Coordinates of C-alpha atoms and ligand atoms in Angstrom, one line a residue:
X28 CA 30.7 145.1 98.8
X29 CA 31.8 146.5 102.2
X30 CA 35.3 145.4 102.0
X31 CA 35.9 147.3 99.2
X32 CA 35.1 150.6 100.5
X33 CA 37.2 150.0 103.8
X34 CA 40.1 151.9 104.3
X35 CA 42.8 152.4 107.3
X36 CA 41.9 155.5 109.9
X37 CA 45.3 157.3 108.5
X38 CA 43.3 157.7 104.7
X39 CA 40.6 158.2 106.2
X40 CA 42.6 161.5 108.6
X41 CA 44.0 163.0 104.9
X42 CA 40.0 162.4 103.3
X43 CA 38.8 164.3 106.1
X44 CA 41.9 166.9 105.0
X45 CA 40.7 167.2 101.9
X46 CA 37.3 167.7 101.4
X47 CA 37.7 170.1 104.6
X48 CA 39.8 171.9 101.7
X49 CA 43.2 172.1 103.3
X50 CA 45.4 172.8 100.6
X51 CA 48.5 172.6 103.0
X52 CA 49.5 171.1 106.8
X53 CA 52.7 172.0 109.2
X54 CA 54.4 168.7 110.3
X55 CA 57.2 166.7 111.9
X56 CA 56.3 163.0 111.7
X57 CA 57.5 159.6 114.5
X58 CA 56.2 156.6 115.5
X59 CA 52.9 156.8 116.7
X60 CA 51.8 158.9 113.6
X61 CA 53.5 157.2 111.6
X62 CA 50.4 155.0 109.8
X63 CA 49.2 159.0 108.8
X64 CA 52.3 159.8 107.5
X65 CA 52.5 156.4 105.2
X66 CA 49.1 157.0 104.3
X67 CA 49.9 161.1 102.9
X68 CA 50.2 158.8 99.2
X69 CA 49.1 160.9 96.8
X70 CA 47.1 163.5 98.9
X71 CA 46.4 167.0 97.2
X72 CA 47.0 168.6 101.0
X73 CA 51.0 169.8 100.3
X74 CA 52.6 168.7 103.5
X75 CA 55.6 171.3 105.1
X76 CA 58.0 169.3 107.4
X77 CA 59.2 172.1 109.5
X78 CA 62.1 171.7 111.9
X79 CA 60.9 171.7 115.3
X80 CA 56.9 171.3 115.8
X81 CA 56.4 174.8 117.5
X82 CA 57.5 175.3 114.4
X83 CA 55.4 173.5 113.1
X84 CA 52.7 175.1 114.7
X85 CA 53.1 178.6 114.6
X86 CA 53.4 177.8 111.0
X87 CA 49.9 176.6 111.0
X88 CA 48.8 179.8 113.4
X89 CA 50.1 182.2 110.5
X90 CA 48.7 180.7 108.1
X91 CA 45.4 180.6 109.8
X92 CA 46.0 184.4 110.9
X93 CA 47.0 185.4 107.7
X94 CA 43.8 183.6 105.2
X95 CA 41.2 183.8 108.0
X96 CA 40.9 179.9 107.0
X97 CA 41.5 177.2 109.6
X98 CA 45.6 176.0 110.1
X99 CA 46.7 172.6 110.9
X100 CA 49.7 171.1 112.3
X101 CA 50.4 167.2 112.2
X102 CA 52.9 165.2 115.1
X103 CA 53.5 162.7 117.0
X104 CA 53.0 161.5 119.9
X105 CA 55.1 162.4 123.5
X106 CA 57.3 165.2 122.4
X107 CA 56.3 165.9 119.3
X108 CA 52.4 166.7 121.1
X109 CA 54.2 168.3 124.3
X110 CA 56.7 170.6 121.3
X111 CA 52.7 171.7 120.4
X112 CA 52.4 173.4 123.9
X113 CA 53.2 176.6 123.3
X114 CA 51.8 177.0 120.0
X115 CA 48.3 175.5 120.9
X116 CA 48.6 178.1 123.7
X117 CA 50.0 181.2 121.5
X118 CA 46.7 180.6 118.9
X119 CA 44.3 180.0 121.9
X120 CA 45.0 183.5 124.0
X121 CA 44.4 185.4 120.2
X122 CA 41.7 183.8 119.0
X123 CA 42.9 181.8 116.1
X124 CA 41.2 179.2 114.4
X125 CA 43.5 175.8 114.1
X126 CA 43.0 171.6 114.1
X127 CA 46.5 170.1 115.6
X128 CA 46.4 166.1 114.4
X129 CA 48.4 164.0 117.0
X130 CA 49.0 160.3 117.0
X131 CA 49.1 157.9 120.1
X132 CA 50.1 155.4 121.6
X133 CA 48.2 152.3 120.7
X134 CA 44.9 152.3 123.3
X135 CA 45.6 149.0 125.2
X136 CA 48.8 150.6 126.3
X137 CA 47.4 153.9 127.3
X138 CA 48.5 154.7 131.0
X139 CA 50.5 152.4 130.9
X140 CA 53.8 154.9 130.3
X141 CA 54.0 153.5 127.2
X142 CA 57.2 154.4 124.7
X143 CA 56.2 158.4 124.1
X144 CA 53.3 158.3 125.8
X145 CA 52.2 162.0 127.3
X146 CA 48.4 162.5 128.0
X147 CA 47.9 164.9 125.1
X148 CA 44.1 165.5 126.0
X149 CA 45.0 166.1 129.6
X150 CA 47.9 169.0 129.0
X151 CA 46.1 170.7 126.1
X152 CA 43.0 170.8 127.6
X153 CA 43.3 174.2 129.4
X154 CA 45.2 175.9 125.7
X155 CA 42.6 174.6 123.1
X156 CA 39.6 175.3 122.1
X157 CA 38.2 171.6 122.5
X158 CA 40.0 168.5 122.6
X159 CA 39.4 164.3 121.7
X160 CA 41.2 161.4 121.9
X161 CA 40.2 158.9 119.4
X162 CA 40.3 155.3 120.0
X163 CA 37.4 153.6 117.3
X164 CA 38.9 154.2 113.1
X165 CA 34.8 154.7 113.0
X166 CA 35.2 158.2 115.1
X167 CA 38.3 159.8 113.5
X168 CA 35.6 161.5 110.5
X169 CA 32.9 162.8 113.3
X170 CA 35.9 163.9 115.3
X171 CA 37.8 165.7 112.8
X172 CA 34.8 167.4 110.8
X173 CA 34.0 168.4 114.4
X174 CA 37.4 169.9 115.3
X175 CA 37.0 171.9 112.3
X176 CA 33.4 173.2 112.9
X177 CA 34.3 173.8 116.7
X178 CA 37.7 176.0 115.3
X179 CA 36.3 178.2 113.3
X180 CA 32.6 179.1 114.6
X181 CA 31.6 181.5 117.4
X182 CA 35.1 182.6 119.0
X183 CA 38.2 180.8 117.1
X184 CA 40.1 178.4 119.0
X185 CA 42.8 175.5 118.5
X186 CA 41.1 172.3 118.7
X187 CA 43.4 169.1 119.4
X188 CA 42.5 165.7 118.1
X189 CA 45.3 162.6 119.3
X190 CA 44.7 159.9 117.6
X191 CA 46.3 156.3 119.0
X192 CA 48.4 154.5 116.2
X193 CA 46.4 151.1 115.9
X194 CA 42.7 153.9 115.6
X195 CA 44.9 155.2 112.1
X196 CA 45.6 151.5 111.3
X197 CA 42.3 149.7 111.7
X198 CA 40.2 149.9 108.8
X199 CA 36.7 151.4 108.2
X200 CA 34.2 152.8 106.3
X201 CA 34.1 156.9 105.6
X202 CA 30.8 157.6 106.9
X203 CA 31.6 161.3 105.5
X204 CA 28.2 162.6 105.8
X205 CA 27.5 160.5 109.3
X206 CA 29.7 162.6 110.5
X207 CA 28.6 165.7 109.8
X208 CA 29.5 168.2 113.7
X209 CA 26.4 168.9 115.9
X210 CA 28.5 169.8 118.6
X211 CA 29.3 173.4 117.5
X212 CA 25.6 174.0 117.3
X213 CA 26.0 174.9 120.8
X214 CA 28.0 177.2 119.8
X215 CA 26.1 179.6 117.1
X216 CA 26.0 183.5 119.1
X217 CA 22.7 184.1 120.0
X218 CA 21.3 186.9 118.1
X219 CA 21.6 189.8 120.4
X220 CA 18.0 191.7 121.3
X221 CA 15.8 194.7 119.2
X222 CA 15.4 196.2 122.4
X223 CA 19.4 196.0 123.5
X224 CA 20.3 197.5 120.3
X225 CA 18.0 200.0 120.0
X226 CA 19.3 200.9 123.7
X227 CA 22.8 201.3 122.5
X228 CA 21.8 203.4 119.6
X229 CA 20.2 205.2 122.8
X230 CA 22.9 205.9 124.7
X231 CA 25.2 206.7 121.2
X232 CA 22.9 209.5 120.4
X233 CA 23.2 210.2 123.9
X234 CA 26.9 210.7 124.2
X235 CA 28.8 213.8 123.2
X236 CA 32.4 212.5 122.8
X237 CA 32.1 208.2 122.1
X238 CA 34.9 206.7 121.5
X239 CA 35.7 203.5 119.4
X240 CA 37.3 200.7 121.4
X241 CA 37.8 197.9 118.3
X242 CA 39.9 194.9 118.6
X243 CA 41.1 191.9 117.2
X244 CA 37.1 190.3 117.0
X245 CA 37.0 193.0 113.9
X246 CA 38.9 191.1 112.2
X247 CA 37.8 187.5 113.3
X248 CA 34.4 188.9 112.7
X249 CA 34.7 190.0 109.2
X250 CA 33.9 193.6 110.2
X251 CA 35.9 196.0 109.5
X252 CA 33.7 197.1 106.4
X253 CA 30.3 197.2 109.2
X254 CA 32.9 199.4 111.1
X255 CA 34.2 201.8 108.4
X256 CA 31.0 202.5 107.9
X257 CA 29.5 202.6 111.7
X258 CA 32.4 205.2 112.3
X259 CA 32.0 207.6 109.9
X260 CA 28.3 207.8 109.5
X261 CA 28.2 208.1 113.6
X262 CA 30.9 210.8 113.1
X263 CA 33.2 208.6 116.0
X264 CA 37.6 207.7 116.3
X265 CA 38.3 204.9 116.2
X266 CA 41.3 203.1 118.5
X267 CA 41.9 200.3 118.5
X268 CA 43.9 197.5 120.5
X269 CA 47.6 195.8 119.2
X270 CA 45.1 193.0 118.0
X271 CA 42.8 195.4 115.9
X272 CA 45.1 197.2 113.8
X273 CA 44.9 196.7 110.2
X274 CA 40.6 196.8 111.3
X275 CA 40.1 200.0 110.2
X276 CA 42.2 202.3 107.8
X277 CA 45.5 203.7 109.2
X278 CA 45.4 207.3 107.8
X279 CA 41.7 207.9 108.2
X280 CA 40.9 211.1 110.6
X281 CA 39.1 209.2 112.3
X282 CA 41.5 207.0 113.3
X283 CA 43.6 207.4 116.7
X284 CA 46.0 204.6 116.2
X285 CA 46.4 202.2 118.7
X286 CA 46.0 202.0 122.8
X287 CA 47.2 200.9 126.1
X288 CA 50.5 200.5 127.9
X289 CA 52.7 201.6 125.1
X290 CA 50.0 203.5 122.8
X291 CA 49.4 206.8 121.4
X292 CA 49.2 208.9 124.2
X293 CA 46.2 210.6 123.0
X294 CA 44.2 207.9 122.6
X295 CA 45.0 206.8 125.7
X296 CA 44.0 210.3 127.3
X297 CA 41.1 210.4 125.1
X298 CA 39.7 206.9 126.8
X299 CA 40.3 208.5 130.2
X300 CA 38.1 211.9 128.7
X301 CA 34.7 209.8 126.7
X302 CA 31.8 209.5 127.7
X303 CA 30.3 206.5 126.2
X304 CA 32.9 203.1 125.1
X305 CA 32.1 200.7 122.3
X306 CA 34.1 197.8 122.8
X307 CA 34.2 196.0 119.8
X308 CA 35.7 192.8 119.8
X309 CA 38.2 192.9 121.9
X310 CA 38.7 191.6 125.6
X311 CA 40.2 193.8 128.2
X312 CA 43.8 192.9 128.8
X313 CA 45.4 194.4 131.0
X314 CA 47.8 195.9 128.6
X315 CA 45.5 197.7 127.2
X316 CA 43.2 198.4 130.3
X317 CA 46.1 199.7 133.0
X318 CA 44.7 198.8 136.8
X319 CA 41.0 197.8 135.7
X320 CA 39.2 200.4 138.3
X321 CA 40.8 203.4 136.6
X322 CA 39.5 202.7 133.4
X323 CA 37.7 205.0 131.4
X324 CA 36.2 206.0 134.4
X325 CA 34.0 208.8 133.4
X326 CA 31.8 206.7 130.0
X327 CA 29.7 204.6 129.6
X328 CA 30.4 201.1 128.5
X329 CA 28.5 199.3 125.7
X330 CA 31.0 195.6 124.7
X331 CA 29.7 193.8 121.6
X332 CA 31.5 190.0 121.6
X333 CA 30.6 186.6 120.9
X334 CA 32.0 185.2 123.5
X335 CA 30.4 185.4 126.9
X336 CA 32.9 184.6 129.5
X337 CA 34.4 187.3 128.4
X338 CA 31.6 190.2 129.1
X339 CA 31.8 191.4 132.3
X340 CA 35.3 189.2 133.0
X341 CA 37.6 192.6 133.5
X342 CA 35.8 195.7 133.3
X343 CA 32.5 196.2 134.2
X344 CA 29.7 197.3 131.4
X345 CA 26.2 199.0 130.8
X346 CA 24.9 197.1 128.0
X347 CA 26.6 193.7 127.0
X348 CA 25.2 192.7 123.4
X349 CA 26.4 189.2 123.2
X350 CA 26.8 188.3 119.4
X351 CA 28.7 188.7 116.0
X352 CA 30.1 191.8 115.8
X353 CA 29.8 191.8 112.2
X354 CA 26.2 191.1 112.6
X355 CA 25.2 193.6 114.8
X356 CA 26.8 196.8 113.4
X357 CA 24.8 196.1 110.3
X358 CA 21.4 195.6 112.1
X359 CA 22.7 198.7 114.0
X360 CA 23.4 200.7 111.3
X361 CA 20.5 202.1 108.9
X362 CA 18.9 204.1 112.4
X363 CA 22.7 205.2 113.6
X364 CA 22.6 208.4 113.5
X365 CA 24.8 211.8 112.9
X366 CA 26.5 212.0 116.6
X367 CA 27.4 215.9 116.8
X368 CA 31.3 215.6 117.5
X369 CA 32.8 218.3 116.6
X370 CA 33.9 219.2 119.8
X371 CA 35.5 216.0 121.0
X372 CA 37.3 216.0 117.6
X373 CA 38.8 218.7 117.6
X374 CA 39.9 218.8 121.4
X375 CA 42.1 215.4 120.5
X376 CA 43.5 216.9 118.2
X377 CA 44.7 219.7 120.7
X378 CA 45.5 216.6 122.3
X379 CA 47.7 215.5 120.2
X380 CA 49.8 218.9 119.5
X381 CA 48.5 218.6 115.9
X382 CA 50.8 215.7 115.0
X383 CA 50.5 212.8 112.5
X384 CA 47.8 210.9 113.7
X385 CA 49.2 207.9 111.8
X386 CA 52.1 207.3 113.7
X387 CA 52.3 208.9 117.8
X388 CA 56.3 209.2 117.5
X389 CA 56.5 210.8 114.0
X390 CA 57.3 215.1 115.1
X391 CA 56.4 217.0 117.3
X392 CA 57.2 213.5 119.4
X393 CA 61.3 213.6 119.3
X394 CA 62.7 210.6 120.5
X395 CA 65.5 210.2 122.6
X396 CA 69.1 211.0 120.3
X397 CA 70.6 207.5 119.7
X398 CA 73.3 206.3 121.6
X399 CA 75.2 203.9 119.3
X400 CA 74.2 202.1 116.3
X401 CA 70.6 203.2 114.1
X402 CA 67.6 204.4 115.6
X403 CA 65.1 201.5 116.3
X404 CA 62.3 203.9 114.9
X405 CA 64.1 205.1 111.4
X406 CA 64.6 201.4 110.6
X407 CA 60.7 200.8 110.9
X408 CA 60.3 204.0 108.9
X409 CA 62.9 203.4 106.4
X410 CA 60.9 199.1 105.6
X411 CA 57.5 201.0 106.3
X412 CA 58.5 203.7 103.3
X413 CA 60.0 200.7 101.2
X414 CA 57.5 198.3 101.0
X415 CA 53.5 200.5 102.7
X416 CA 51.3 197.0 101.7
X417 CA 53.6 193.9 103.1
X418 CA 52.7 191.8 105.2
X419 CA 54.4 192.0 108.9
X420 CA 54.9 189.2 111.2
X421 CA 56.2 190.1 113.9
X422 CA 58.3 189.0 117.1
X423 CA 57.7 189.9 121.0
X424 CA 59.9 193.0 122.5
X425 CA 61.1 196.3 121.8
X426 CA 61.3 195.7 118.6
X427 CA 57.4 194.9 118.0
X428 CA 55.8 197.7 119.6
X429 CA 57.7 200.2 117.6
X430 CA 56.6 198.3 114.5
X431 CA 53.4 198.3 115.5
X432 CA 53.3 202.1 116.4
X433 CA 55.3 203.6 113.7
X434 CA 53.8 201.7 110.6
X435 CA 50.4 201.9 109.1
X436 CA 47.8 198.9 109.1
X437 CA 45.4 199.4 106.6
X438 CA 43.7 196.6 105.8
X439 CA 42.9 193.8 107.9
X440 CA 45.3 190.9 108.6
X441 CA 48.4 192.6 107.6
X442 CA 50.3 192.6 111.0
X443 CA 50.9 189.2 112.7
X444 CA 52.1 189.0 115.6
X445 CA 51.3 187.0 118.9
X446 CA 49.7 188.9 121.7
X447 CA 48.2 187.1 124.4
X448 CA 50.4 184.9 125.3
X449 CA 53.4 187.3 123.6
X450 CA 55.6 184.0 122.2
X451 CA 59.0 184.9 121.1
X452 CA 59.9 183.0 118.6
X453 CA 56.7 183.0 117.1
X454 CA 57.7 184.9 113.7
X455 CA 59.9 183.4 111.9
X456 CA 57.5 180.7 111.8
X457 CA 54.6 182.2 111.4
X458 CA 54.9 183.9 108.4
X459 CA 56.3 180.7 106.7
X460 CA 52.6 179.9 107.3
X461 CA 51.6 183.3 106.7
X462 CA 53.3 182.7 102.5
X463 CA 51.5 179.9 101.8
X464 CA 48.4 181.8 102.9
X465 CA 49.7 184.5 100.5
X466 CA 51.7 183.9 98.2
X467 CA 51.5 186.8 96.0
X468 CA 52.2 189.0 99.0
X469 CA 55.5 190.6 100.8
X470 CA 55.9 189.1 103.6
X471 CA 58.8 190.9 106.6
X472 CA 59.5 189.0 109.6
X473 CA 60.6 191.7 111.8
X474 CA 62.4 190.2 114.9
X475 CA 65.0 191.1 117.7
X476 CA 68.0 189.0 118.1
X477 CA 66.5 187.4 120.6
X478 CA 63.5 186.2 119.2
X479 CA 65.0 185.2 115.8
X480 CA 67.5 182.4 118.0
X481 CA 64.8 180.6 119.9
X482 CA 63.3 179.1 116.4
X483 CA 65.9 179.8 114.0
X484 CA 65.9 176.3 112.6
X485 CA 62.7 177.4 110.7
X486 CA 65.2 179.4 108.2
X487 CA 65.9 175.4 106.7
X488 CA 62.1 175.4 106.0
X489 CA 62.1 178.4 103.8
X490 CA 64.1 177.3 102.0
X491 CA 63.3 173.9 101.1
X492 CA 60.1 175.0 100.4
X493 CA 61.6 178.2 98.2
X494 CA 59.8 180.7 99.5
X495 CA 60.1 184.2 99.6
X496 CA 60.3 185.7 103.1
X497 CA 62.4 188.6 104.3
X498 CA 64.1 188.9 107.6
X499 CA 64.3 192.5 109.4
X500 CA 66.3 191.6 112.9
X501 CA 66.2 194.4 115.2
X502 CA 70.2 193.4 117.1
X503 CA 70.1 195.5 120.0
X504 CA 72.7 192.9 121.9
X505 CA 69.7 193.0 124.5
X506 CA 66.9 191.0 125.5
X507 CA 65.4 194.5 125.3
X508 CA 61.9 194.5 126.4
X509 CA 63.2 193.1 129.8
X510 CA 66.8 195.5 129.9
X511 CA 64.1 198.1 129.6
X512 CA 62.3 197.2 132.6
X513 CA 65.3 197.4 134.6
X514 CA 66.3 199.7 133.3
X515 CA 63.0 202.2 134.4
X516 CA 62.0 200.0 137.5
X517 CA 64.8 197.5 138.5
X518 CA 67.4 200.2 139.8
X519 CA 69.2 199.5 135.9
X520 CA 70.0 196.0 137.3
X521 CA 70.7 194.3 133.4
X522 CA 70.9 190.9 135.1
X523 CA 70.7 188.0 132.8
X524 CA 69.6 190.5 129.6
X525 CA 73.2 190.3 128.0
X526 CA 73.0 188.5 124.6
X527 CA 75.8 187.1 122.7
X528 CA 74.6 186.0 119.3
X529 CA 75.7 184.3 116.3
X530 CA 77.0 185.8 113.6
X531 CA 73.9 186.4 111.5
X532 CA 74.6 186.9 108.7
X533 CA 76.5 183.8 108.4
X534 CA 73.9 182.5 109.8
X535 CA 71.5 182.8 107.5
X536 CA 73.6 181.8 104.8
X537 CA 74.6 179.0 106.4
X538 CA 70.6 177.5 105.5
X539 CA 71.3 179.6 101.9
X540 CA 70.2 182.8 102.9
X541 CA 70.9 186.5 101.4
X542 CA 72.4 187.9 104.2
X543 CA 73.6 191.8 104.9
X544 CA 74.6 193.9 108.2
X545 CA 73.5 197.3 108.0
X546 CA 74.7 199.9 110.8
X547 CA 74.4 203.5 108.8
X548 CA 71.0 204.2 107.1
X549 CA 72.6 204.6 103.9
X550 CA 73.2 200.3 104.4
X551 CA 69.5 200.1 105.8
X552 CA 68.3 202.1 102.9
X553 CA 70.5 200.0 99.6
X554 CA 70.4 196.6 102.0
X555 CA 66.1 197.0 102.2
X556 CA 66.5 197.5 98.0
X557 CA 68.4 194.9 98.2
X558 CA 66.3 192.1 99.8
X559 CA 62.7 193.7 97.6
X560 CA 64.7 193.3 94.2
X561 CA 66.0 189.6 95.1
X562 CA 64.0 186.6 94.4
X563 CA 65.1 184.3 97.1
X564 CA 65.0 185.2 101.0
X565 CA 66.9 187.5 102.4
X566 CA 67.8 188.1 106.0
X567 CA 68.9 191.9 106.9
X568 CA 71.4 192.8 110.3
X569 CA 70.1 196.1 111.7
X570 CA 72.6 197.4 114.3
X571 CA 70.4 199.3 116.6
X572 CA 71.1 201.4 119.6
X573 CA 71.1 199.3 122.5
X574 CA 70.0 201.7 125.4
X575 CA 66.2 202.9 123.1
X576 CA 63.3 202.5 125.4
X577 CA 60.2 202.3 124.1
X578 CA 57.7 204.9 124.5
X579 CA 54.9 206.0 126.4
X580 CA 55.1 203.7 128.7
X581 CA 51.9 202.5 131.5
X582 CA 54.3 201.7 134.6
X583 CA 53.3 198.7 136.7
X584 CA 49.3 198.9 138.4
X585 CA 49.4 202.6 136.7
X586 CA 46.5 204.2 135.1
X587 CA 46.4 205.3 131.1
X588 CA 46.7 208.5 131.9
X589 CA 49.7 208.0 134.4
X590 CA 52.7 207.2 130.6
X591 CA 56.0 207.6 130.6
X592 CA 57.2 209.6 128.2
X593 CA 60.7 210.0 126.9
X594 CA 62.1 211.4 129.8
X595 CA 64.3 214.1 127.8
X596 CA 60.1 215.5 125.5
X597 CA 58.8 218.4 127.4
X598 CA 56.2 216.9 129.3
X599 CA 52.5 216.5 128.6
Ligands
FAD623 C1 55.6 193.6 125.1 C2 53.9 193.6 124.8 C3 52.8 194.6 125.1 C4 51.9 194.6 124.9 N1 51.0 195.9 124.6 C5 50.1 196.9 124.4 C6 49.6 197.8 124.3 O1 49.9 198.3 124.7 N2 47.9 198.0 123.9 C7 47.8 196.8 123.6 O2 46.3 196.7 122.3 N3 48.1 195.4 123.2 C8 48.6 195.3 124.1 N4 49.9 194.1 123.6 C9 48.4 192.7 123.0 C10 47.7 192.4 124.5 O3 48.5 192.0 125.5 C11 46.7 191.7 123.9 O4 46.9 190.5 123.2 C12 45.7 192.2 122.9 O5 45.5 194.1 123.2 C13 44.0 192.2 122.4 O6 43.6 192.3 121.7 P1 42.0 192.2 121.7 O7 41.6 192.0 122.6 O8 41.7 192.8 120.3 O9 42.1 190.5 120.6 P2 41.9 189.5 121.0 O10 42.6 188.9 122.2 O11 42.2 188.1 120.5 O12 40.2 188.5 121.5 C14 39.5 189.0 120.6 C15 38.5 189.5 121.1 O13 37.0 189.5 120.3 C16 36.0 188.2 120.9 N5 35.6 188.0 119.2 C17 35.7 187.1 118.4 N6 35.3 186.7 116.9 C18 34.3 187.9 117.5 C19 33.1 188.1 116.8 N7 33.0 187.3 115.3 N8 32.3 188.8 116.7 C20 32.5 189.5 118.0 N9 33.3 189.3 119.1 C21 34.6 188.4 118.7 C22 36.8 187.6 120.8 O14 35.8 187.0 122.0 C23 37.7 188.3 121.9 O15 37.4 189.2 123.5 C24 51.0 193.7 124.1 C25 51.8 192.8 124.0 C26 52.8 192.6 123.6 C27 53.7 191.0 123.7
TPP624 C1 59.1 182.8 124.8 C2 59.2 184.2 125.9 N1 60.2 183.7 126.6 C3 60.0 185.3 127.5 C4 59.6 185.8 127.2 C5 60.5 187.3 127.9 N2 60.3 188.9 127.3 C6 59.9 189.3 126.4 S1 60.1 191.0 125.8 C7 61.7 189.4 126.1 C8 63.2 190.4 125.1 C9 63.0 189.6 123.5 O1 64.3 190.1 123.2 P1 64.8 190.3 121.3 O2 64.0 189.0 120.7 O3 66.0 190.4 121.2 O4 64.2 191.8 121.3 P2 64.3 193.2 121.6 O5 63.2 193.1 123.2 O6 65.4 193.5 122.6 O7 63.4 194.2 120.9 C10 61.2 188.2 126.7 C11 62.4 188.2 127.1 C12 58.7 185.6 125.8 N3 57.7 186.9 125.7 N4 58.6 184.8 125.3
MG625 MG1 67.0 192.5 121.2

């Protein structure tokens, strides 16, 4: 009877994916993963052929960020696997649940410099949450099941499963129940003791200038509703990290916008004056703290984080609540009382100078006159007004920061961006993944002329898959963020930042997208309307001011209050 139930390791890979509920995977074939591609057969899992493994990896990442589910990427050994490295590191830095499956040379050749052999578990050890080298077909199902459990449990992250070609080819029986994961149980967060919650509540009660700093963990934990109730009941204002945007509605009166190096001025100032900082699911990145020793100097600090290793890593805290944020907030909620924060909120209003809290760049923080071309901020405002419900997938650079400053993120998972690694080339493939997660959503890429050239081959994947995603390229002729640093901090040297680009309209058309260039506000508005009206994907190249800088900016080694503002504005 045994033989009839036997199947190849490769076929087990697909069965495991199906049983894990995977609907779509992103990949690129090659020799060592060929048995698995051969066994794809009539699998219910839709395979998206990327044009580069890095693209496939960011697609899986974008899918995971947009859906909250595990993204899956498939690649061959050697160069296929090494092309995943940037994508895995991107996901690792931003706690994105992902499973990467790679083919490996046959077991007996391991360590022999065989054709397309790379020690992939070695290479990816520091950029995965965990990884496996699978040598036997019977170990495939346990490794894949455990990989899914690990990727999504506790603090999410990417897990890699490297499977030798002979393990994919060999026959075995799938024992699904026997392959049930056990290791991930160690990652179940401990329950925060009642006494610690009581202490947190006492600290909140005693505070007069409290502030919540909500991070990506708010979204990862599904704690956005709990955060909303918590902030409203206590009357505590909410600042956000870049990756926390969307975790608290931008239009809410208690929302202060995002903080840090390019954050809202009043938010940074409020943090420096606060007497209690409630850090919820964030990891005190250096873009957030400025010089750590100077961060929130007057505040007692409570840090809620699921990862014990993050607590006290950068900023010493007065109370550590090591657990799941949603659970912690829900447990505190019944005993939470309103804090008399009216004077504090009034003071923050003064810091704001009466202007629109939804965008710190709104009047009266006028932006510098545009030197030539469109104002990049005007372009982003026009996009926001045209498509307020869209999902925005941003690349890395000045345009990324302006997007975060200008646009109102009201619901979770509507801003998808590479924060921790800051990976140029992320946006286009990540948007393709996001479209699979949210097929009915309006999805826009916002990229620079530099970043779009890093993975532009994925335009073809967009077309082949018949996806409607619009692409806004803000062409300033520079690697703008680097040019800005050279301008502000390195004598305006402009070394290696002047960027020649292809004709983006022709490039996009060559791939089959519709495309148009906009040089004026009227052209921009018409182009955006056309893109939203057209059923096929469309690229708009916005010719924007080459000299604009992102303000405010905290200089290297600075404190939050050392923000440099637009030079032609009155100092505050
Ligand atoms: C050009 C550029 C400029 C930037 N400027 C800024 C800036 O001005 N301001 C800014 O904020 N960022 C900025 N960033 C982004 C910055 O580098 C970090 O990526 C970002 O600050 C990280 O935010 P985070 O800590 O909320 O998220 P993550 O780095 O994703 O950390 C999430 C945290 O939540 C925890 N967590 C996960 N799940 C749970 C759970 N269930 N319960 C509790 N905790 C959980 C994790 O353990 C982790 O500690 C910039 C990036 C770039 C590329
Ligand atoms: C892969 C990668 N290489 C280098 C960098 C460093 N870097 C950060 S922003 C930036 C410039 C981005 O230029 P562009 O895409 O044109 O966007 P802009 O800043 O002009 O809006 C560079 C080179 C990076 N973040 N990622
Ligand atoms: Mg540029």
